[in-house]
């Protein structure tokens, strides 16, 4: 390795595990020539050395699978490039299910695999036994076999990555611990080490467990917490041959792989064992933690159920090592909010070798070109909220995050730990009304309301969860009467200043230089024309705008907005979410109800659609916005939080003659899918353009001065596109849709559903997704083709349309 630390480098990576070495490799592969990697000890000495080295391509969604599937192609290329063995072999992964629900989940994943061309087979218990003879067949209901998955040798792989990076000019410094980080006035970064100081233009922190502490020196929040991760290695066993596939018994909380004739058995138990980083030895490399058989007893007992021979075999090694986990079990990746050219790549949740090739390639493109070239929303560090570095929050949540790796992937599955963290001012009133709460970005949000005599508790299902009949009633009230929803968790960002209008005009695709009190639904784009922010803007005053975002992406939206303000622009960005509560009053009777409690004129002529006015309700001054995300006449009432309880009580009392019904976020999802309203992250992402999404009507291509991303949209404007959002309605009233179900046109896979829900107003499930066709996706193509939706391997005929199935002309919102 290199000896003399240079005084300056273009890019410095801190961390010599699989993540840091992968980034060094991908950066040099992409053409970066001045790359330095610093490792505090020996390469892979942190957590990479004790990894199991499993390689799997499928994840829970299309976006995350896009990242992971690259590994099966990359590792053979790495060996060919460097001539160094990595131990990579495609002996396959065999996932087994102990019940029908797990097998159904496997079938859904097999369908997802089909959209990527990944070879995946749903097999019977007998076929599972044929592939893995030592397995106890009677406890297996079915399996999923993916032949091109496999395993590798972790330390050999890191060495090969480093060799490949060095071949292209990267300089590697082992035994070079970084003591101090500084952000210099020049915008560069200074790293003080025991071997001297180095200054760089771009800094990448890929330090595993220790990333949060390093990042904190620069004021960057990285929500990570360590947990103990345990596995054992048995004595040699006759059936453990080199071709034995990796076994994943998620119902038994275990995975098993061949290890030199022995069986390595690891676990993701239901609740992990948190481990504060400060309890780890500061200087020690290759850390091993004391074995804990009491904690490992449950998964090992399940392993013996699956492989009876384990009851009579000895244990060669009990390995217990620290690994880092995030609040949502997804990595922390990307440029640090508020700090240019400082990138984070950490929190891989025990899946480093599975996804490092993909995230390293994506991050290298981000570093070199200034922005990602693919959808990284699920991984973007900017998604996290400031409170999520709270130590108590992380300690409790990390135990659940570890367990969630093998939990059932139920639709709408909620976290159970670190709750409640954030509550609206109406929380107790909603709880008394029967609310069953879910959690998003720490917010306790009413998902559905249980009637008297029904427990407000979730029972999850891929078919009909227990809240369906109650949510159906909420949807019916929204369509026929009036509902009230507490949507205070939606993010609210105040953008103001002398240059606020000019700035937003450049950043948004729509014309936002409108009259005060006008609402504008719009997008902000990247340089490729992809959607980075999906927002609604209220022009509050000449130099003041309030931007509304969904709770899950609010922090990311704020970061995108703030990071594009130029130094000479007089624009400030302020989070005012907590200052305002929001009540959503929707339905054909919403005008009558609200008119009964305010003197303001709510008629269509005086208060038109997409306008806002200040009105009086009780003792409060309320910002009433005539807008909807359910497709009905309605208002969102923005209220200073100290007044909201009184306003809520007034509406509830006044609503009795109108049959007012409480409604939750589940009903919002069903109603918006019926109306074809797109949702960011699900239906809109940075690799989707407004024209592809069927939202070209909000784009003002001829706006004076243009807008950011306009040049990339020019080839699409007014053209027939070969990829476009299409809406679907199943012809059979039975099945349910959620997302990631395959779209088949004339039998061929042409896309997948980005979102779906049961259309209670329509009598069957509805969904939407992008359809691809080389000759263009047109109304004629849609009308003349036969469409089916594949759900867990079974196809269901569907109607297709470029317009919503409910109120396609949008007349009801303008009543």
Tab-separated table of N, CA and C in Angstrom, residues 629-764:
chain	number	residue	atom	x	y	z
A	629	UNK	N	-56.898	15.814	-2.591
A	629	UNK	CA	-56.103	14.675	-3.038
A	629	UNK	C	-56.978	13.424	-3.045
A	630	UNK	N	-58.300	13.658	-2.970
A	630	UNK	CA	-59.239	12.534	-3.003
A	630	UNK	C	-60.171	12.613	-4.202
A	631	UNK	N	-60.222	13.780	-4.861
A	631	UNK	CA	-61.051	13.906	-6.047
A	631	UNK	C	-62.457	14.380	-5.778
A	632	UNK	N	-62.651	15.158	-4.708
A	632	UNK	CA	-63.972	15.684	-4.379
A	632	UNK	C	-63.875	17.171	-4.042
A	633	UNK	N	-65.017	17.819	-3.987
A	633	UNK	CA	-65.082	19.163	-3.438
A	633	UNK	C	-64.517	19.131	-2.026
A	634	UNK	N	-63.646	20.095	-1.708
A	634	UNK	CA	-63.102	20.081	-0.362
A	634	UNK	C	-62.099	21.180	-0.102
A	635	UNK	N	-61.761	21.321	1.174
A	635	UNK	CA	-60.802	22.322	1.627
A	635	UNK	C	-59.809	21.692	2.587
A	636	UNK	N	-58.557	22.167	2.493
A	636	UNK	CA	-57.564	21.886	3.517
A	636	UNK	C	-57.431	23.143	4.362
A	637	UNK	N	-57.622	23.005	5.654
A	637	UNK	CA	-57.634	24.140	6.573
A	637	UNK	C	-56.321	24.181	7.348
A	638	UNK	N	-55.514	25.180	7.043
A	638	UNK	CA	-54.241	25.371	7.734
A	638	UNK	C	-54.474	26.294	8.926
A	639	UNK	N	-54.180	25.777	10.120
A	639	UNK	CA	-54.550	26.455	11.356
A	639	UNK	C	-53.325	26.551	12.261
A	640	UNK	N	-53.071	27.705	12.837
A	640	UNK	CA	-52.017	27.800	13.851
A	640	UNK	C	-52.282	26.744	14.911
A	641	UNK	N	-51.280	25.964	15.227
A	641	UNK	CA	-51.493	24.752	16.028
A	641	UNK	C	-52.153	25.006	17.370
A	642	UNK	N	-51.947	26.203	17.942
A	642	UNK	CA	-52.554	26.453	19.247
A	642	UNK	C	-54.065	26.641	19.170
A	643	UNK	N	-54.598	26.816	17.949
A	643	UNK	CA	-56.032	26.991	17.769
A	643	UNK	C	-56.745	25.736	17.266
A	644	UNK	N	-55.997	24.701	16.889
A	644	UNK	CA	-56.601	23.622	16.120
A	644	UNK	C	-57.613	22.809	16.923
A	645	UNK	N	-57.393	22.638	18.202
A	645	UNK	CA	-58.337	21.820	18.972
A	645	UNK	C	-59.731	22.438	18.972
A	646	UNK	N	-59.796	23.753	19.141
A	646	UNK	CA	-61.097	24.421	19.132
A	646	UNK	C	-61.757	24.312	17.763
A	647	UNK	N	-60.973	24.530	16.700
A	647	UNK	CA	-61.534	24.449	15.354
A	647	UNK	C	-62.030	23.033	15.070
A	648	UNK	N	-61.244	22.046	15.462
A	648	UNK	CA	-61.650	20.641	15.272
A	648	UNK	C	-62.973	20.359	15.992
A	649	UNK	N	-63.077	20.796	17.246
A	649	UNK	CA	-64.290	20.537	18.015
A	649	UNK	C	-65.517	21.193	17.369
A	650	UNK	N	-65.311	22.394	16.840
A	650	UNK	CA	-66.413	23.100	16.184
A	650	UNK	C	-66.881	22.335	14.948
A	651	UNK	N	-65.925	21.853	14.150
A	651	UNK	CA	-66.280	21.123	12.927
A	651	UNK	C	-66.981	19.809	13.268
A	652	UNK	N	-66.477	19.104	14.264
A	652	UNK	CA	-67.085	17.826	14.656
A	652	UNK	C	-68.532	18.043	15.085
A	653	UNK	N	-68.778	19.060	15.884
A	653	UNK	CA	-70.135	19.322	16.359
A	653	UNK	C	-71.036	19.758	15.206
A	654	UNK	N	-70.521	20.668	14.368
A	654	UNK	CA	-71.329	21.163	13.245
A	654	UNK	C	-71.563	20.083	12.199
A	655	UNK	N	-70.694	19.092	12.166
A	655	UNK	CA	-70.802	18.052	11.150
A	655	UNK	C	-71.838	16.997	11.419
A	656	UNK	N	-72.375	16.939	12.623
A	656	UNK	CA	-73.330	15.883	12.971
A	656	UNK	C	-74.537	15.854	12.042
A	657	UNK	N	-75.157	16.999	11.740
A	657	UNK	CA	-76.313	16.943	10.830
A	657	UNK	C	-75.957	16.511	9.406
A	658	UNK	N	-74.690	16.630	9.063
A	658	UNK	CA	-74.246	16.276	7.708
A	658	UNK	C	-73.674	14.859	7.622
A	659	UNK	N	-73.668	14.150	8.741
A	659	UNK	CA	-73.122	12.794	8.747
A	659	UNK	C	-71.610	12.768	8.639
A	660	UNK	N	-70.949	13.794	9.158
A	660	UNK	CA	-69.487	13.876	9.088
A	660	UNK	C	-68.850	12.620	9.660
A	661	UNK	N	-67.839	12.107	8.937
A	661	UNK	CA	-67.159	10.892	9.367
A	661	UNK	C	-65.652	11.143	9.443
A	662	UNK	N	-65.022	10.597	10.477
A	662	UNK	CA	-63.567	10.642	10.568
A	662	UNK	C	-62.981	9.702	9.509
A	663	UNK	N	-61.871	10.122	8.922
A	663	UNK	CA	-61.219	9.282	7.913
A	663	UNK	C	-59.710	9.319	8.116
A	664	UNK	N	-59.048	8.221	7.735
A	664	UNK	CA	-57.611	8.101	7.930
A	664	UNK	C	-56.843	8.035	6.620
A	665	UNK	N	-55.545	7.821	6.757
A	665	UNK	CA	-54.660	7.846	5.597
A	665	UNK	C	-54.882	6.676	4.650
A	666	UNK	N	-55.387	5.562	5.150
A	666	UNK	CA	-55.712	4.461	4.229
A	666	UNK	C	-56.777	4.910	3.225
A	667	UNK	N	-57.800	5.598	3.699
A	667	UNK	CA	-58.852	6.056	2.776
A	667	UNK	C	-58.278	7.038	1.764
A	668	UNK	N	-57.333	7.864	2.196
A	668	UNK	CA	-56.681	8.796	1.277
A	668	UNK	C	-56.009	8.039	0.133
A	669	UNK	N	-55.379	6.911	0.457
A	669	UNK	CA	-54.692	6.104	-0.563
A	669	UNK	C	-55.692	5.491	-1.550
A	670	UNK	N	-56.783	4.950	-1.037
A	670	UNK	CA	-57.784	4.334	-1.915
A	670	UNK	C	-58.437	5.385	-2.815
A	671	UNK	N	-58.780	6.515	-2.233
A	671	UNK	CA	-59.474	7.559	-2.989
A	671	UNK	C	-58.571	8.170	-4.051
A	672	UNK	N	-57.329	8.434	-3.718
A	672	UNK	CA	-56.440	9.065	-4.709
A	672	UNK	C	-56.114	8.103	-5.860
A	673	UNK	N	-56.051	6.789	-5.570
A	673	UNK	CA	-55.817	5.825	-6.651
A	673	UNK	C	-57.018	5.753	-7.590
A	674	UNK	N	-58.232	5.842	-7.053
A	674	UNK	CA	-59.417	5.864	-7.908
A	674	UNK	C	-59.373	7.052	-8.861
A	675	UNK	N	-58.918	8.161	-8.353
A	675	UNK	CA	-58.894	9.391	-9.147
A	675	UNK	C	-57.610	9.509	-9.985
A	676	UNK	N	-56.671	8.596	-9.792
A	676	UNK	CA	-55.445	8.608	-10.579
A	676	UNK	C	-54.444	9.663	-10.159
A	677	UNK	N	-54.537	10.152	-8.920
A	677	UNK	CA	-53.565	11.129	-8.435
A	677	UNK	C	-52.243	10.422	-8.142
A	678	UNK	N	-51.165	10.985	-8.644
A	678	UNK	CA	-49.846	10.385	-8.457
A	678	UNK	C	-49.273	10.745	-7.088
A	679	UNK	N	-48.463	9.837	-6.576
A	679	UNK	CA	-47.803	10.080	-5.291
A	679	UNK	C	-46.297	9.972	-5.474
A	680	UNK	N	-45.572	10.963	-4.948
A	680	UNK	CA	-44.116	10.957	-5.041
A	680	UNK	C	-43.547	9.758	-4.294
A	681	UNK	N	-42.437	9.249	-4.754
A	681	UNK	CA	-41.750	8.031	-4.325
A	681	UNK	C	-42.379	6.813	-4.983
A	682	UNK	N	-43.715	6.685	-4.939
A	682	UNK	CA	-44.360	5.540	-5.572
A	682	UNK	C	-44.487	5.740	-7.080
A	683	UNK	N	-45.200	6.773	-7.494
A	683	UNK	CA	-45.534	6.977	-8.910
A	683	UNK	C	-44.636	7.994	-9.605
A	684	UNK	N	-43.974	8.795	-8.842
A	684	UNK	CA	-43.102	9.839	-9.377
A	684	UNK	C	-41.745	9.726	-8.699
A	685	UNK	N	-40.691	9.754	-9.499
A	685	UNK	CA	-39.342	9.581	-8.971
A	685	UNK	C	-38.357	10.348	-9.862
A	686	UNK	N	-37.104	10.466	-9.431
A	686	UNK	CA	-36.134	11.235	-10.207
A	686	UNK	C	-35.817	10.696	-11.593
A	687	UNK	N	-36.243	9.479	-11.909
A	687	UNK	CA	-36.047	8.987	-13.275
A	687	UNK	C	-37.359	8.978	-14.068
A	688	UNK	N	-38.367	9.691	-13.565
A	688	UNK	CA	-39.632	9.889	-14.280
A	688	UNK	C	-39.776	11.371	-14.620
A	689	UNK	N	-40.250	11.670	-15.828
A	689	UNK	CA	-40.485	13.065	-16.202
A	689	UNK	C	-41.979	13.381	-16.101
A	690	UNK	N	-42.346	14.657	-15.990
A	690	UNK	CA	-43.772	15.004	-15.941
A	690	UNK	C	-44.550	14.517	-17.151
A	691	UNK	N	-43.936	14.545	-18.333
A	691	UNK	CA	-44.635	14.083	-19.540
A	691	UNK	C	-44.870	12.580	-19.476
A	692	UNK	N	-43.891	11.822	-19.027
A	692	UNK	CA	-44.079	10.377	-18.884
A	692	UNK	C	-45.156	10.064	-17.850
A	693	UNK	N	-45.222	10.900	-16.811
A	693	UNK	CA	-46.188	10.671	-15.738
A	693	UNK	C	-47.598	11.094	-16.105
A	694	UNK	N	-47.783	11.642	-17.310
A	694	UNK	CA	-49.102	12.111	-17.710
A	694	UNK	C	-49.488	13.420	-17.052
A	695	UNK	N	-48.489	14.178	-16.604
A	695	UNK	CA	-48.724	15.445	-15.920
A	695	UNK	C	-48.149	16.618	-16.708
A	696	UNK	N	-48.056	16.452	-18.004
A	696	UNK	CA	-47.499	17.513	-18.839
A	696	UNK	C	-48.277	18.811	-18.780
A	697	UNK	N	-49.547	18.748	-18.346
A	697	UNK	CA	-50.371	19.959	-18.307
A	697	UNK	C	-49.853	20.976	-17.293
A	698	UNK	N	-49.021	20.555	-16.335
A	698	UNK	CA	-48.498	21.515	-15.356
A	698	UNK	C	-47.198	22.164	-15.837
A	699	UNK	N	-46.656	21.672	-16.953
A	699	UNK	CA	-45.368	22.161	-17.436
A	699	UNK	C	-45.577	23.333	-18.387
A	700	UNK	N	-44.964	24.458	-18.085
A	700	UNK	CA	-45.048	25.654	-18.927
A	700	UNK	C	-43.741	25.791	-19.709
A	701	UNK	N	-43.695	25.102	-20.841
A	701	UNK	CA	-42.465	25.096	-21.634
A	701	UNK	C	-42.108	26.485	-22.156
A	702	UNK	N	-43.110	27.348	-22.328
A	702	UNK	CA	-42.852	28.673	-22.879
A	702	UNK	C	-42.740	29.738	-21.792
A	703	UNK	N	-42.544	29.331	-20.556
A	703	UNK	CA	-42.434	30.281	-19.454
A	703	UNK	C	-41.217	31.173	-19.656
A	704	UNK	N	-41.359	32.489	-19.546
A	704	UNK	CA	-40.208	33.396	-19.721
A	704	UNK	C	-39.069	33.031	-18.781
A	705	UNK	N	-37.878	32.893	-19.341
A	705	UNK	CA	-36.722	32.532	-18.536
A	705	UNK	C	-36.515	31.039	-18.389
A	706	UNK	N	-37.505	30.244	-18.807
A	706	UNK	CA	-37.374	28.794	-18.723
A	706	UNK	C	-37.417	28.291	-17.291
A	707	UNK	N	-36.896	27.082	-17.073
A	707	UNK	CA	-36.850	26.493	-15.739
A	707	UNK	C	-35.784	25.411	-15.729
A	708	UNK	N	-35.350	25.049	-14.541
A	708	UNK	CA	-34.321	24.027	-14.381
A	708	UNK	C	-34.826	22.685	-14.914
A	709	UNK	N	-34.085	22.081	-15.843
A	709	UNK	CA	-34.469	20.801	-16.437
A	709	UNK	C	-35.223	20.919	-17.745
A	710	UNK	N	-35.497	22.155	-18.185
A	710	UNK	CA	-36.297	22.352	-19.397
A	710	UNK	C	-35.632	21.730	-20.624
A	711	UNK	N	-34.339	21.898	-20.758
A	711	UNK	CA	-33.652	21.387	-21.959
A	711	UNK	C	-33.835	19.882	-22.098
A	712	UNK	N	-33.831	19.173	-20.981
A	712	UNK	CA	-34.005	17.716	-21.038
A	712	UNK	C	-35.419	17.331	-21.443
A	713	UNK	N	-36.387	18.219	-21.199
A	713	UNK	CA	-37.779	17.911	-21.545
A	713	UNK	C	-38.118	18.232	-22.995
A	714	UNK	N	-37.305	19.048	-23.638
A	714	UNK	CA	-37.629	19.478	-25.000
A	714	UNK	C	-37.916	18.319	-25.950
A	715	UNK	N	-37.127	17.237	-25.940
A	715	UNK	CA	-37.416	16.127	-26.878
A	715	UNK	C	-38.745	15.421	-26.591
A	716	UNK	N	-39.319	15.612	-25.400
A	716	UNK	CA	-40.563	14.919	-25.045
A	716	UNK	C	-41.804	15.773	-25.269
A	717	UNK	N	-41.638	17.072	-25.280
A	717	UNK	CA	-42.796	17.966	-25.344
A	717	UNK	C	-43.571	17.747	-26.636
A	718	UNK	N	-44.836	17.420	-26.507
A	718	UNK	CA	-45.707	17.229	-27.662
A	718	UNK	C	-45.454	15.965	-28.448
A	719	UNK	N	-44.617	15.068	-27.926
A	719	UNK	CA	-44.249	13.867	-28.670
A	719	UNK	C	-44.930	12.619	-28.102
A	720	UNK	N	-45.019	11.588	-28.935
A	720	UNK	CA	-45.475	10.280	-28.475
A	720	UNK	C	-44.304	9.620	-27.759
A	721	UNK	N	-44.521	9.195	-26.536
A	721	UNK	CA	-43.446	8.649	-25.709
A	721	UNK	C	-43.532	7.129	-25.658
A	722	UNK	N	-42.360	6.493	-25.551
A	722	UNK	CA	-42.354	5.027	-25.474
A	722	UNK	C	-42.450	4.517	-24.043
A	723	UNK	N	-42.646	5.440	-23.119
A	723	UNK	CA	-42.873	5.071	-21.709
A	723	UNK	C	-43.836	6.085	-21.115
A	724	UNK	N	-44.966	5.603	-20.595
A	724	UNK	CA	-45.967	6.537	-20.095
A	724	UNK	C	-46.840	5.882	-19.018
A	725	UNK	N	-47.324	6.720	-18.108
A	725	UNK	CA	-48.200	6.240	-17.039
A	725	UNK	C	-49.562	5.841	-17.602
A	726	UNK	N	-50.004	4.652	-17.214
A	726	UNK	CA	-51.303	4.125	-17.624
A	726	UNK	C	-52.053	3.696	-16.366
A	727	UNK	N	-53.357	3.885	-16.363
A	727	UNK	CA	-54.196	3.497	-15.232
A	727	UNK	C	-54.931	2.198	-15.543
A	728	UNK	N	-55.147	1.389	-14.503
A	728	UNK	CA	-55.737	0.069	-14.687
A	728	UNK	C	-56.846	-0.174	-13.668
A	729	UNK	N	-57.827	-0.964	-14.102
A	729	UNK	CA	-58.915	-1.396	-13.226
A	729	UNK	C	-59.161	-2.875	-13.496
A	730	UNK	N	-59.046	-3.691	-12.465
A	730	UNK	CA	-59.273	-5.118	-12.641
A	730	UNK	C	-60.732	-5.398	-12.974
A	731	UNK	N	-60.944	-6.360	-13.850
A	731	UNK	CA	-62.310	-6.730	-14.220
A	731	UNK	C	-62.954	-7.630	-13.172
A	732	UNK	N	-62.135	-8.327	-12.415
A	732	UNK	CA	-62.645	-9.195	-11.354
A	732	UNK	C	-62.640	-8.412	-10.038
A	733	UNK	N	-63.730	-8.431	-9.279
A	733	UNK	CA	-63.797	-7.665	-8.038
A	733	UNK	C	-63.025	-8.280	-6.880
A	734	UNK	N	-62.459	-9.467	-7.071
A	734	UNK	CA	-61.846	-10.176	-5.955
A	734	UNK	C	-60.473	-9.714	-5.512
A	735	UNK	N	-59.478	-9.651	-6.418
A	735	UNK	CA	-58.098	-9.407	-5.971
A	735	UNK	C	-57.867	-7.994	-5.432
A	736	UNK	N	-56.804	-7.876	-4.650
A	736	UNK	CA	-56.339	-6.581	-4.161
A	736	UNK	C	-55.030	-6.234	-4.864
A	737	UNK	N	-54.758	-4.951	-5.009
A	737	UNK	CA	-53.507	-4.466	-5.590
A	737	UNK	C	-52.819	-3.543	-4.589
A	738	UNK	N	-51.489	-3.552	-4.597
A	738	UNK	CA	-50.722	-2.686	-3.705
A	738	UNK	C	-49.668	-1.911	-4.507
A	739	UNK	N	-48.646	-2.587	-4.965
A	739	UNK	CA	-47.655	-2.009	-5.882
A	739	UNK	C	-46.703	-3.123	-6.308
A	740	UNK	N	-45.996	-2.898	-7.391
A	740	UNK	CA	-44.998	-3.823	-7.956
A	740	UNK	C	-45.607	-5.057	-8.614
A	741	UNK	N	-46.918	-5.097	-8.812
A	741	UNK	CA	-47.509	-6.170	-9.618
A	741	UNK	C	-47.186	-5.925	-11.092
A	742	UNK	N	-46.965	-6.991	-11.840
A	742	UNK	CA	-46.554	-6.873	-13.240
A	742	UNK	C	-47.709	-6.483	-14.145
A	743	UNK	N	-47.388	-5.673	-15.166
A	743	UNK	CA	-48.342	-5.308	-16.213
A	743	UNK	C	-47.993	-6.122	-17.455
A	744	UNK	N	-48.964	-6.860	-17.969
A	744	UNK	CA	-48.764	-7.617	-19.203
A	744	UNK	C	-49.686	-7.057	-20.288
A	745	UNK	N	-49.110	-6.796	-21.440
A	745	UNK	CA	-49.877	-6.345	-22.592
A	745	UNK	C	-49.754	-7.408	-23.677
A	746	UNK	N	-50.893	-7.965	-24.060
A	746	UNK	CA	-50.906	-9.069	-25.027
A	746	UNK	C	-49.966	-10.185	-24.590
A	747	UNK	N	-49.906	-10.395	-23.281
A	747	UNK	CA	-49.115	-11.486	-22.716
A	747	UNK	C	-47.693	-11.134	-22.359
A	748	UNK	N	-47.162	-10.014	-22.864
A	748	UNK	CA	-45.770	-9.640	-22.631
A	748	UNK	C	-45.660	-8.644	-21.477
A	749	UNK	N	-44.603	-8.779	-20.689
A	749	UNK	CA	-44.368	-7.845	-19.587
A	749	UNK	C	-43.955	-6.492	-20.163
A	750	UNK	N	-44.709	-5.444	-19.812
A	750	UNK	CA	-44.415	-4.100	-20.328
A	750	UNK	C	-44.236	-3.081	-19.199
A	751	UNK	N	-44.271	-3.533	-17.953
A	751	UNK	CA	-44.099	-2.615	-16.833
A	751	UNK	C	-44.624	-3.232	-15.545
A	752	UNK	N	-44.768	-2.402	-14.553
A	752	UNK	CA	-45.284	-2.849	-13.266
A	752	UNK	C	-46.057	-1.707	-12.620
A	753	UNK	N	-46.930	-2.047	-11.675
A	753	UNK	CA	-47.726	-1.036	-11.008
A	753	UNK	C	-46.861	-0.293	-9.997
A	754	UNK	N	-46.887	1.017	-10.082
A	754	UNK	CA	-46.171	1.826	-9.094
A	754	UNK	C	-46.999	1.985	-7.827
A	755	UNK	N	-48.317	1.917	-7.960
A	755	UNK	CA	-49.181	1.916	-6.781
A	755	UNK	C	-50.525	1.310	-7.140
A	756	UNK	N	-51.246	0.889	-6.116
A	756	UNK	CA	-52.554	0.296	-6.332
A	756	UNK	C	-53.337	0.266	-5.043
A	757	UNK	N	-54.644	0.147	-5.158
A	757	UNK	CA	-55.526	0.076	-3.991
A	757	UNK	C	-56.873	-0.445	-4.454
A	758	UNK	N	-57.673	-0.885	-3.517
A	758	UNK	CA	-59.013	-1.327	-3.888
A	758	UNK	C	-59.892	-0.109	-4.125
A	759	UNK	N	-60.559	-0.084	-5.280
A	759	UNK	CA	-61.444	1.029	-5.604
A	759	UNK	C	-62.837	0.758	-5.071
A	760	UNK	N	-63.075	1.135	-3.837
A	760	UNK	CA	-64.381	0.855	-3.224
A	760	UNK	C	-65.512	1.549	-3.983
A	761	UNK	N	-65.222	2.688	-4.581
A	761	UNK	CA	-66.248	3.401	-5.346
A	761	UNK	C	-66.464	2.786	-6.725
A	762	UNK	N	-65.514	1.951	-7.159
A	762	UNK	CA	-65.553	1.384	-8.503
A	762	UNK	C	-65.853	-0.107	-8.514
A	763	UNK	N	-65.764	-0.746	-7.358
A	763	UNK	CA	-66.118	-2.156	-7.265
A	763	UNK	C	-65.014	-3.126	-7.586
A	764	UNK	N	-63.793	-2.643	-7.790
A	764	UNK	CA	-62.651	-3.540	-8.003
A	764	UNK	C	-61.363	-2.744	-7.786
